[in-house]
mmCIF file of the C-alpha atoms, coordinates in Angstrom:
data_MODEL
# 
_entry.id   MODEL 
# 
loop_
_atom_site.group_PDB 
_atom_site.id 
_atom_site.type_symbol 
_atom_site.label_atom_id 
_atom_site.label_alt_id 
_atom_site.label_comp_id 
_atom_site.label_asym_id 
_atom_site.label_entity_id 
_atom_site.label_seq_id 
_atom_site.pdbx_PDB_ins_code 
_atom_site.Cartn_x 
_atom_site.Cartn_y 
_atom_site.Cartn_z 
_atom_site.occupancy 
_atom_site.B_iso_or_equiv 
_atom_site.pdbx_formal_charge 
_atom_site.auth_seq_id 
_atom_site.auth_comp_id 
_atom_site.auth_asym_id 
_atom_site.auth_atom_id 
_atom_site.pdbx_PDB_model_num 
ATOM 1   C CA . UNK A 1 1   ? 69.388 37.726 131.411 1.00 0.00 ? 1   UNK A CA 1 
ATOM 2   C CA . UNK A 1 2   ? 72.073 39.121 133.661 1.00 0.00 ? 2   UNK A CA 1 
ATOM 3   C CA . UNK A 1 3   ? 69.865 42.077 134.551 1.00 0.00 ? 3   UNK A CA 1 
ATOM 4   C CA . UNK A 1 4   ? 66.957 39.764 135.390 1.00 0.00 ? 4   UNK A CA 1 
ATOM 5   C CA . UNK A 1 5   ? 69.212 37.562 137.496 1.00 0.00 ? 5   UNK A CA 1 
ATOM 6   C CA . UNK A 1 6   ? 70.539 40.611 139.309 1.00 0.00 ? 6   UNK A CA 1 
ATOM 7   C CA . UNK A 1 7   ? 67.009 41.846 139.991 1.00 0.00 ? 7   UNK A CA 1 
ATOM 8   C CA . UNK A 1 8   ? 66.021 38.410 141.289 1.00 0.00 ? 8   UNK A CA 1 
ATOM 9   C CA . UNK A 1 9   ? 69.050 38.401 143.565 1.00 0.00 ? 9   UNK A CA 1 
ATOM 10  C CA . UNK A 1 10  ? 68.226 41.874 144.861 1.00 0.00 ? 10  UNK A CA 1 
ATOM 11  C CA . UNK A 1 11  ? 64.655 40.774 145.544 1.00 0.00 ? 11  UNK A CA 1 
ATOM 12  C CA . UNK A 1 12  ? 65.915 37.696 147.389 1.00 0.00 ? 12  UNK A CA 1 
ATOM 13  C CA . UNK A 1 13  ? 68.249 39.840 149.484 1.00 0.00 ? 13  UNK A CA 1 
ATOM 14  C CA . UNK A 1 14  ? 65.397 42.256 150.278 1.00 0.00 ? 14  UNK A CA 1 
ATOM 15  C CA . UNK A 1 15  ? 63.163 39.396 151.413 1.00 0.00 ? 15  UNK A CA 1 
ATOM 16  C CA . UNK A 1 16  ? 65.963 37.910 153.509 1.00 0.00 ? 16  UNK A CA 1 
ATOM 17  C CA . UNK A 1 17  ? 66.568 41.244 155.220 1.00 0.00 ? 17  UNK A CA 1 
ATOM 18  C CA . UNK A 1 18  ? 62.840 41.632 155.896 1.00 0.00 ? 18  UNK A CA 1 
ATOM 19  C CA . UNK A 1 19  ? 62.681 38.160 157.451 1.00 0.00 ? 19  UNK A CA 1 
ATOM 20  C CA . UNK A 1 20  ? 65.731 38.912 159.572 1.00 0.00 ? 20  UNK A CA 1 
ATOM 21  C CA . UNK A 1 21  ? 64.085 42.076 160.930 1.00 0.00 ? 21  UNK A CA 1 
ATOM 22  C CA . UNK A 1 22  ? 60.756 40.378 161.608 1.00 0.00 ? 22  UNK A CA 1 
ATOM 23  C CA . UNK A 1 23  ? 59.867 39.681 165.216 1.00 0.00 ? 23  UNK A CA 1 
ATOM 24  C CA . UNK A 1 24  ? 58.378 36.259 165.898 1.00 0.00 ? 24  UNK A CA 1 
ATOM 25  C CA . UNK A 1 25  ? 58.254 36.311 169.700 1.00 0.00 ? 25  UNK A CA 1 
ATOM 26  C CA . UNK A 1 26  ? 54.495 36.986 169.830 1.00 0.00 ? 26  UNK A CA 1 
ATOM 27  C CA . UNK A 1 27  ? 52.625 33.833 168.873 1.00 0.00 ? 27  UNK A CA 1 
ATOM 28  C CA . UNK A 1 28  ? 49.104 33.078 167.754 1.00 0.00 ? 28  UNK A CA 1 
ATOM 29  C CA . UNK A 1 29  ? 48.075 30.566 170.423 1.00 0.00 ? 29  UNK A CA 1 
ATOM 30  C CA . UNK A 1 30  ? 48.565 32.720 173.573 1.00 0.00 ? 30  UNK A CA 1 
ATOM 31  C CA . UNK A 1 31  ? 47.113 35.697 171.712 1.00 0.00 ? 31  UNK A CA 1 
ATOM 32  C CA . UNK A 1 32  ? 44.042 33.660 170.793 1.00 0.00 ? 32  UNK A CA 1 
ATOM 33  C CA . UNK A 1 33  ? 43.744 32.505 174.402 1.00 0.00 ? 33  UNK A CA 1 
ATOM 34  C CA . UNK A 1 34  ? 43.648 36.105 175.602 1.00 0.00 ? 34  UNK A CA 1 
ATOM 35  C CA . UNK A 1 35  ? 40.947 36.917 173.067 1.00 0.00 ? 35  UNK A CA 1 
ATOM 36  C CA . UNK A 1 36  ? 38.767 33.970 174.047 1.00 0.00 ? 36  UNK A CA 1 
ATOM 37  C CA . UNK A 1 37  ? 39.191 34.900 177.712 1.00 0.00 ? 37  UNK A CA 1 
ATOM 38  C CA . UNK A 1 38  ? 37.927 38.419 176.979 1.00 0.00 ? 38  UNK A CA 1 
ATOM 39  C CA . UNK A 1 39  ? 34.914 37.072 175.085 1.00 0.00 ? 39  UNK A CA 1 
ATOM 40  C CA . UNK A 1 40  ? 34.088 34.666 177.935 1.00 0.00 ? 40  UNK A CA 1 
ATOM 41  C CA . UNK A 1 41  ? 34.380 37.437 180.530 1.00 0.00 ? 41  UNK A CA 1 
ATOM 42  C CA . UNK A 1 42  ? 32.131 39.695 178.453 1.00 0.00 ? 42  UNK A CA 1 
ATOM 43  C CA . UNK A 1 43  ? 29.529 36.939 178.123 1.00 0.00 ? 43  UNK A CA 1 
ATOM 44  C CA . UNK A 1 44  ? 29.411 36.294 181.873 1.00 0.00 ? 44  UNK A CA 1 
ATOM 45  C CA . UNK A 1 45  ? 29.878 39.875 183.073 1.00 0.00 ? 45  UNK A CA 1 
ATOM 46  C CA . UNK A 1 46  ? 26.199 40.356 183.882 1.00 0.00 ? 46  UNK A CA 1 
ATOM 47  C CA . UNK A 1 47  ? 26.305 37.345 186.232 1.00 0.00 ? 47  UNK A CA 1 
ATOM 48  C CA . UNK A 1 48  ? 29.503 38.337 187.991 1.00 0.00 ? 48  UNK A CA 1 
ATOM 49  C CA . UNK A 1 49  ? 28.831 42.048 188.545 1.00 0.00 ? 49  UNK A CA 1 
ATOM 50  C CA . UNK A 1 50  ? 26.005 42.406 191.060 1.00 0.00 ? 50  UNK A CA 1 
ATOM 51  C CA . UNK A 1 51  ? 26.428 45.913 192.496 1.00 0.00 ? 51  UNK A CA 1 
ATOM 52  C CA . UNK A 1 52  ? 23.229 47.933 192.709 1.00 0.00 ? 52  UNK A CA 1 
ATOM 53  C CA . UNK A 1 53  ? 24.645 51.461 192.361 1.00 0.00 ? 53  UNK A CA 1 
ATOM 54  C CA . UNK A 1 54  ? 26.723 52.913 189.546 1.00 0.00 ? 54  UNK A CA 1 
ATOM 55  C CA . UNK A 1 55  ? 29.848 53.699 191.574 1.00 0.00 ? 55  UNK A CA 1 
ATOM 56  C CA . UNK A 1 56  ? 30.137 50.188 193.001 1.00 0.00 ? 56  UNK A CA 1 
ATOM 57  C CA . UNK A 1 57  ? 29.354 48.669 189.613 1.00 0.00 ? 57  UNK A CA 1 
ATOM 58  C CA . UNK A 1 58  ? 32.163 50.674 188.001 1.00 0.00 ? 58  UNK A CA 1 
ATOM 59  C CA . UNK A 1 59  ? 34.588 49.501 190.675 1.00 0.00 ? 59  UNK A CA 1 
ATOM 60  C CA . UNK A 1 60  ? 33.609 45.888 190.037 1.00 0.00 ? 60  UNK A CA 1 
ATOM 61  C CA . UNK A 1 61  ? 33.815 46.452 186.290 1.00 0.00 ? 61  UNK A CA 1 
ATOM 62  C CA . UNK A 1 62  ? 37.348 47.809 186.486 1.00 0.00 ? 62  UNK A CA 1 
ATOM 63  C CA . UNK A 1 63  ? 38.339 45.012 188.860 1.00 0.00 ? 63  UNK A CA 1 
ATOM 64  C CA . UNK A 1 64  ? 36.984 42.327 186.520 1.00 0.00 ? 64  UNK A CA 1 
ATOM 65  C CA . UNK A 1 65  ? 38.663 43.687 183.424 1.00 0.00 ? 65  UNK A CA 1 
ATOM 66  C CA . UNK A 1 66  ? 41.905 44.414 185.244 1.00 0.00 ? 66  UNK A CA 1 
ATOM 67  C CA . UNK A 1 67  ? 41.974 40.734 186.180 1.00 0.00 ? 67  UNK A CA 1 
ATOM 68  C CA . UNK A 1 68  ? 41.200 39.716 182.595 1.00 0.00 ? 68  UNK A CA 1 
ATOM 69  C CA . UNK A 1 69  ? 43.895 42.075 181.280 1.00 0.00 ? 69  UNK A CA 1 
ATOM 70  C CA . UNK A 1 70  ? 46.413 40.689 183.760 1.00 0.00 ? 70  UNK A CA 1 
ATOM 71  C CA . UNK A 1 71  ? 45.684 37.096 182.753 1.00 0.00 ? 71  UNK A CA 1 
ATOM 72  C CA . UNK A 1 72  ? 45.755 37.967 179.050 1.00 0.00 ? 72  UNK A CA 1 
ATOM 73  C CA . UNK A 1 73  ? 49.045 39.792 179.455 1.00 0.00 ? 73  UNK A CA 1 
ATOM 74  C CA . UNK A 1 74  ? 50.450 36.817 181.356 1.00 0.00 ? 74  UNK A CA 1 
ATOM 75  C CA . UNK A 1 75  ? 49.541 34.462 178.486 1.00 0.00 ? 75  UNK A CA 1 
ATOM 76  C CA . UNK A 1 76  ? 51.547 36.528 176.004 1.00 0.00 ? 76  UNK A CA 1 
ATOM 77  C CA . UNK A 1 77  ? 54.428 37.691 178.197 1.00 0.00 ? 77  UNK A CA 1 
ATOM 78  C CA . UNK A 1 78  ? 55.184 34.271 179.691 1.00 0.00 ? 78  UNK A CA 1 
ATOM 79  C CA . UNK A 1 79  ? 55.378 32.817 176.194 1.00 0.00 ? 79  UNK A CA 1 
ATOM 80  C CA . UNK A 1 80  ? 57.614 35.710 175.082 1.00 0.00 ? 80  UNK A CA 1 
ATOM 81  C CA . UNK A 1 81  ? 59.941 35.265 178.055 1.00 0.00 ? 81  UNK A CA 1 
ATOM 82  C CA . UNK A 1 82  ? 60.218 31.522 177.445 1.00 0.00 ? 82  UNK A CA 1 
ATOM 83  C CA . UNK A 1 83  ? 61.082 32.161 173.812 1.00 0.00 ? 83  UNK A CA 1 
ATOM 84  C CA . UNK A 1 84  ? 63.502 34.883 174.892 1.00 0.00 ? 84  UNK A CA 1 
ATOM 85  C CA . UNK A 1 85  ? 65.520 32.445 176.994 1.00 0.00 ? 85  UNK A CA 1 
ATOM 86  C CA . UNK A 1 86  ? 65.281 29.724 174.355 1.00 0.00 ? 86  UNK A CA 1 
ATOM 87  C CA . UNK A 1 87  ? 66.292 32.027 171.490 1.00 0.00 ? 87  UNK A CA 1 
ATOM 88  C CA . UNK A 1 88  ? 69.685 31.097 170.027 1.00 0.00 ? 88  UNK A CA 1 
ATOM 89  C CA . UNK A 1 89  ? 70.352 34.564 168.606 1.00 0.00 ? 89  UNK A CA 1 
ATOM 90  C CA . UNK A 1 90  ? 71.118 37.862 170.286 1.00 0.00 ? 90  UNK A CA 1 
ATOM 91  C CA . UNK A 1 91  ? 69.040 39.627 167.620 1.00 0.00 ? 91  UNK A CA 1 
ATOM 92  C CA . UNK A 1 92  ? 65.795 37.934 168.627 1.00 0.00 ? 92  UNK A CA 1 
ATOM 93  C CA . UNK A 1 93  ? 66.475 38.617 172.296 1.00 0.00 ? 93  UNK A CA 1 
ATOM 94  C CA . UNK A 1 94  ? 67.131 42.253 171.494 1.00 0.00 ? 94  UNK A CA 1 
ATOM 95  C CA . UNK A 1 95  ? 63.896 42.505 169.500 1.00 0.00 ? 95  UNK A CA 1 
ATOM 96  C CA . UNK A 1 96  ? 61.957 40.940 172.388 1.00 0.00 ? 96  UNK A CA 1 
ATOM 97  C CA . UNK A 1 97  ? 63.279 43.636 174.714 1.00 0.00 ? 97  UNK A CA 1 
ATOM 98  C CA . UNK A 1 98  ? 62.379 46.312 172.184 1.00 0.00 ? 98  UNK A CA 1 
ATOM 99  C CA . UNK A 1 99  ? 58.805 45.063 171.849 1.00 0.00 ? 99  UNK A CA 1 
ATOM 100 C CA . UNK A 1 100 ? 58.366 44.961 175.623 1.00 0.00 ? 100 UNK A CA 1 
ATOM 101 C CA . UNK A 1 101 ? 59.841 48.452 175.884 1.00 0.00 ? 101 UNK A CA 1 
ATOM 102 C CA . UNK A 1 102 ? 57.368 49.916 173.404 1.00 0.00 ? 102 UNK A CA 1 
ATOM 103 C CA . UNK A 1 103 ? 54.330 48.117 174.857 1.00 0.00 ? 103 UNK A CA 1 
ATOM 104 C CA . UNK A 1 104 ? 55.014 48.847 178.535 1.00 0.00 ? 104 UNK A CA 1 
ATOM 105 C CA . UNK A 1 105 ? 54.403 52.637 178.423 1.00 0.00 ? 105 UNK A CA 1 
ATOM 106 C CA . UNK A 1 106 ? 50.957 52.262 176.823 1.00 0.00 ? 106 UNK A CA 1 
ATOM 107 C CA . UNK A 1 107 ? 49.945 49.737 179.493 1.00 0.00 ? 107 UNK A CA 1 
ATOM 108 C CA . UNK A 1 108 ? 51.171 52.021 182.277 1.00 0.00 ? 108 UNK A CA 1 
ATOM 109 C CA . UNK A 1 109 ? 49.352 55.017 180.782 1.00 0.00 ? 109 UNK A CA 1 
ATOM 110 C CA . UNK A 1 110 ? 46.156 52.955 180.539 1.00 0.00 ? 110 UNK A CA 1 
ATOM 111 C CA . UNK A 1 111 ? 46.422 52.034 184.220 1.00 0.00 ? 111 UNK A CA 1 
ATOM 112 C CA . UNK A 1 112 ? 47.083 55.641 185.280 1.00 0.00 ? 112 UNK A CA 1 
ATOM 113 C CA . UNK A 1 113 ? 44.245 56.896 183.089 1.00 0.00 ? 113 UNK A CA 1 
ATOM 114 C CA . UNK A 1 114 ? 41.867 54.415 184.700 1.00 0.00 ? 114 UNK A CA 1 
ATOM 115 C CA . UNK A 1 115 ? 42.905 55.401 188.220 1.00 0.00 ? 115 UNK A CA 1 
ATOM 116 C CA . UNK A 1 116 ? 42.564 59.102 187.421 1.00 0.00 ? 116 UNK A CA 1 
ATOM 117 C CA . UNK A 1 117 ? 39.139 58.732 185.838 1.00 0.00 ? 117 UNK A CA 1 
ATOM 118 C CA . UNK A 1 118 ? 37.840 56.656 188.752 1.00 0.00 ? 118 UNK A CA 1 
ATOM 119 C CA . UNK A 1 119 ? 39.087 59.320 191.143 1.00 0.00 ? 119 UNK A CA 1 
ATOM 120 C CA . UNK A 1 120 ? 37.896 62.535 189.485 1.00 0.00 ? 120 UNK A CA 1 
ATOM 121 C CA . UNK A 1 121 ? 35.235 61.611 186.902 1.00 0.00 ? 121 UNK A CA 1 
ATOM 122 C CA . UNK A 1 122 ? 33.589 58.226 187.618 1.00 0.00 ? 122 UNK A CA 1 
ATOM 123 C CA . UNK A 1 123 ? 30.519 59.360 185.708 1.00 0.00 ? 123 UNK A CA 1 
ATOM 124 C CA . UNK A 1 124 ? 32.554 58.973 182.519 1.00 0.00 ? 124 UNK A CA 1 
ATOM 125 C CA . UNK A 1 125 ? 33.412 55.359 183.259 1.00 0.00 ? 125 UNK A CA 1 
ATOM 126 C CA . UNK A 1 126 ? 31.527 54.285 180.149 1.00 0.00 ? 126 UNK A CA 1 
ATOM 127 C CA . UNK A 1 127 ? 34.466 55.709 178.145 1.00 0.00 ? 127 UNK A CA 1 
ATOM 128 C CA . UNK A 1 128 ? 37.004 53.304 179.639 1.00 0.00 ? 128 UNK A CA 1 
ATOM 129 C CA . UNK A 1 129 ? 36.753 50.556 176.968 1.00 0.00 ? 129 UNK A CA 1 
ATOM 130 C CA . UNK A 1 130 ? 37.555 53.091 174.249 1.00 0.00 ? 130 UNK A CA 1 
ATOM 131 C CA . UNK A 1 131 ? 40.353 54.702 176.237 1.00 0.00 ? 131 UNK A CA 1 
ATOM 132 C CA . UNK A 1 132 ? 41.928 51.308 176.912 1.00 0.00 ? 132 UNK A CA 1 
ATOM 133 C CA . UNK A 1 133 ? 41.679 50.405 173.229 1.00 0.00 ? 133 UNK A CA 1 
ATOM 134 C CA . UNK A 1 134 ? 43.291 53.698 172.189 1.00 0.00 ? 134 UNK A CA 1 
ATOM 135 C CA . UNK A 1 135 ? 46.228 53.039 174.536 1.00 0.00 ? 135 UNK A CA 1 
ATOM 136 C CA . UNK A 1 136 ? 46.642 49.540 173.156 1.00 0.00 ? 136 UNK A CA 1 
ATOM 137 C CA . UNK A 1 137 ? 46.439 50.811 169.570 1.00 0.00 ? 137 UNK A CA 1 
ATOM 138 C CA . UNK A 1 138 ? 49.298 53.235 170.220 1.00 0.00 ? 138 UNK A CA 1 
ATOM 139 C CA . UNK A 1 139 ? 51.434 50.435 171.655 1.00 0.00 ? 139 UNK A CA 1 
ATOM 140 C CA . UNK A 1 140 ? 50.699 48.169 168.697 1.00 0.00 ? 140 UNK A CA 1 
ATOM 141 C CA . UNK A 1 141 ? 51.489 50.907 166.183 1.00 0.00 ? 141 UNK A CA 1 
ATOM 142 C CA . UNK A 1 142 ? 54.853 51.339 167.908 1.00 0.00 ? 142 UNK A CA 1 
ATOM 143 C CA . UNK A 1 143 ? 55.781 47.758 166.909 1.00 0.00 ? 143 UNK A CA 1 
ATOM 144 C CA . UNK A 1 144 ? 55.414 48.498 163.184 1.00 0.00 ? 144 UNK A CA 1 
ATOM 145 C CA . UNK A 1 145 ? 59.182 48.412 162.493 1.00 0.00 ? 145 UNK A CA 1 
ATOM 146 C CA . UNK A 1 146 ? 59.166 44.733 163.522 1.00 0.00 ? 146 UNK A CA 1 
ATOM 147 C CA . UNK A 1 147 ? 55.631 43.683 162.498 1.00 0.00 ? 147 UNK A CA 1 
ATOM 148 C CA . UNK A 1 148 ? 54.673 46.193 159.791 1.00 0.00 ? 148 UNK A CA 1 
ATOM 149 C CA . UNK A 1 149 ? 51.539 44.642 158.282 1.00 0.00 ? 149 UNK A CA 1 
ATOM 150 C CA . UNK A 1 150 ? 50.185 42.964 161.416 1.00 0.00 ? 150 UNK A CA 1 
ATOM 151 C CA . UNK A 1 151 ? 50.756 46.039 163.581 1.00 0.00 ? 151 UNK A CA 1 
ATOM 152 C CA . UNK A 1 152 ? 49.101 48.300 161.006 1.00 0.00 ? 152 UNK A CA 1 
ATOM 153 C CA . UNK A 1 153 ? 45.979 46.143 160.715 1.00 0.00 ? 153 UNK A CA 1 
ATOM 154 C CA . UNK A 1 154 ? 45.575 45.392 164.426 1.00 0.00 ? 154 UNK A CA 1 
ATOM 155 C CA . UNK A 1 155 ? 46.359 48.928 165.537 1.00 0.00 ? 155 UNK A CA 1 
ATOM 156 C CA . UNK A 1 156 ? 43.848 50.273 163.037 1.00 0.00 ? 156 UNK A CA 1 
ATOM 157 C CA . UNK A 1 157 ? 41.226 47.828 164.297 1.00 0.00 ? 157 UNK A CA 1 
ATOM 158 C CA . UNK A 1 158 ? 41.635 48.917 167.913 1.00 0.00 ? 158 UNK A CA 1 
ATOM 159 C CA . UNK A 1 159 ? 41.609 52.611 167.015 1.00 0.00 ? 159 UNK A CA 1 
ATOM 160 C CA . UNK A 1 160 ? 38.544 52.281 164.770 1.00 0.00 ? 160 UNK A CA 1 
ATOM 161 C CA . UNK A 1 161 ? 36.638 50.049 167.199 1.00 0.00 ? 161 UNK A CA 1 
ATOM 162 C CA . UNK A 1 162 ? 37.434 52.429 170.066 1.00 0.00 ? 162 UNK A CA 1 
ATOM 163 C CA . UNK A 1 163 ? 36.047 55.343 168.079 1.00 0.00 ? 163 UNK A CA 1 
ATOM 164 C CA . UNK A 1 164 ? 32.866 53.489 167.148 1.00 0.00 ? 164 UNK A CA 1 
ATOM 165 C CA . UNK A 1 165 ? 32.312 52.460 170.766 1.00 0.00 ? 165 UNK A CA 1 
ATOM 166 C CA . UNK A 1 166 ? 32.968 56.000 171.986 1.00 0.00 ? 166 UNK A CA 1 
ATOM 167 C CA . UNK A 1 167 ? 30.357 57.372 169.596 1.00 0.00 ? 167 UNK A CA 1 
ATOM 168 C CA . UNK A 1 168 ? 27.785 54.614 169.979 1.00 0.00 ? 168 UNK A CA 1 
ATOM 169 C CA . UNK A 1 169 ? 28.033 53.485 173.606 1.00 0.00 ? 169 UNK A CA 1 
ATOM 170 C CA . UNK A 1 170 ? 25.278 54.529 175.992 1.00 0.00 ? 170 UNK A CA 1 
ATOM 171 C CA . UNK A 1 171 ? 26.541 57.232 178.320 1.00 0.00 ? 171 UNK A CA 1 
ATOM 172 C CA . UNK A 1 172 ? 25.119 55.549 181.395 1.00 0.00 ? 172 UNK A CA 1 
ATOM 173 C CA . UNK A 1 173 ? 25.728 52.540 183.566 1.00 0.00 ? 173 UNK A CA 1 
ATOM 174 C CA . UNK A 1 174 ? 25.787 49.614 183.446 1.00 0.00 ? 174 UNK A CA 1 
ATOM 175 C CA . UNK A 1 175 ? 28.613 49.322 180.931 1.00 0.00 ? 175 UNK A CA 1 
ATOM 176 C CA . UNK A 1 176 ? 27.715 46.756 178.308 1.00 0.00 ? 176 UNK A CA 1 
ATOM 177 C CA . UNK A 1 177 ? 29.820 43.645 178.661 1.00 0.00 ? 177 UNK A CA 1 
ATOM 178 C CA . UNK A 1 178 ? 29.912 42.808 174.975 1.00 0.00 ? 178 UNK A CA 1 
ATOM 179 C CA . UNK A 1 179 ? 31.669 46.096 174.301 1.00 0.00 ? 179 UNK A CA 1 
ATOM 180 C CA . UNK A 1 180 ? 34.827 44.637 175.780 1.00 0.00 ? 180 UNK A CA 1 
ATOM 181 C CA . UNK A 1 181 ? 34.170 41.347 174.047 1.00 0.00 ? 181 UNK A CA 1 
ATOM 182 C CA . UNK A 1 182 ? 34.049 43.064 170.675 1.00 0.00 ? 182 UNK A CA 1 
ATOM 183 C CA . UNK A 1 183 ? 36.893 45.493 171.336 1.00 0.00 ? 183 UNK A CA 1 
ATOM 184 C CA . UNK A 1 184 ? 39.445 43.219 172.948 1.00 0.00 ? 184 UNK A CA 1 
ATOM 185 C CA . UNK A 1 185 ? 38.173 39.733 172.276 1.00 0.00 ? 185 UNK A CA 1 
ATOM 186 C CA . UNK A 1 186 ? 37.733 40.536 168.604 1.00 0.00 ? 186 UNK A CA 1 
ATOM 187 C CA . UNK A 1 187 ? 41.025 42.410 168.425 1.00 0.00 ? 187 UNK A CA 1 
ATOM 188 C CA . UNK A 1 188 ? 43.037 39.621 169.991 1.00 0.00 ? 188 UNK A CA 1 
ATOM 189 C CA . UNK A 1 189 ? 41.400 36.955 167.812 1.00 0.00 ? 189 UNK A CA 1 
ATOM 190 C CA . UNK A 1 190 ? 42.171 39.080 164.752 1.00 0.00 ? 190 UNK A CA 1 
ATOM 191 C CA . UNK A 1 191 ? 45.779 39.447 165.926 1.00 0.00 ? 191 UNK A CA 1 
ATOM 192 C CA . UNK A 1 192 ? 46.068 35.686 166.449 1.00 0.00 ? 192 UNK A CA 1 
ATOM 193 C CA . UNK A 1 193 ? 44.767 34.987 162.953 1.00 0.00 ? 193 UNK A CA 1 
ATOM 194 C CA . UNK A 1 194 ? 47.210 37.428 161.377 1.00 0.00 ? 194 UNK A CA 1 
ATOM 195 C CA . UNK A 1 195 ? 50.138 36.097 163.397 1.00 0.00 ? 195 UNK A CA 1 
ATOM 196 C CA . UNK A 1 196 ? 49.389 32.570 162.288 1.00 0.00 ? 196 UNK A CA 1 
ATOM 197 C CA . UNK A 1 197 ? 48.709 33.377 158.651 1.00 0.00 ? 197 UNK A CA 1 
ATOM 198 C CA . UNK A 1 198 ? 51.604 35.757 158.031 1.00 0.00 ? 198 UNK A CA 1 
ATOM 199 C CA . UNK A 1 199 ? 54.259 34.304 160.355 1.00 0.00 ? 199 UNK A CA 1 
ATOM 200 C CA . UNK A 1 200 ? 53.696 30.841 161.751 1.00 0.00 ? 200 UNK A CA 1 
ATOM 201 C CA . UNK A 1 201 ? 52.099 29.274 158.677 1.00 0.00 ? 201 UNK A CA 1 
ATOM 202 C CA . UNK A 1 202 ? 55.296 29.957 156.719 1.00 0.00 ? 202 UNK A CA 1 
ATOM 203 C CA . UNK A 1 203 ? 57.568 28.260 159.260 1.00 0.00 ? 203 UNK A CA 1 
# 
């Protein structure tokens, strides 16, 4: 019995340590909002983008999705910052900084990659959704120490969806709007569901 009690105590300690190392600053509701925004933008893209030539269309496309990305990022970051200032523990504040530090480089690389492609190879603009998703997947994978299961699933989704889109997308303009809806809208909705089910539901 003593051995069983000791094993139970070790298991309890292991679970307590795992909970203490888990980051809960990213929440389901703002993540879901960013996903629904992406789906809405994808659904209405054909009405909003009216350029007649490929170069102008690509510029409008990047402008639209840069705006969507900025709004989506604002949903999540504003909520994180509010929780950062409301957090009673230094550990949670430190973890918030760590998550922002690992996500920021992938976002900056995605922006630089977009600017470079528009400048030197606009004919490959159809690849942008996949390239953006690959950058995001790398950032999500980097959060695995704090969100191991969620980061693994969501990062894998973005990487797999980016590959499928890269192989299946038509290599011509216009860029299909639902590609972004599936890639990012679907990915963010999946992330929101996992955040709720594995973190918030247990609170």
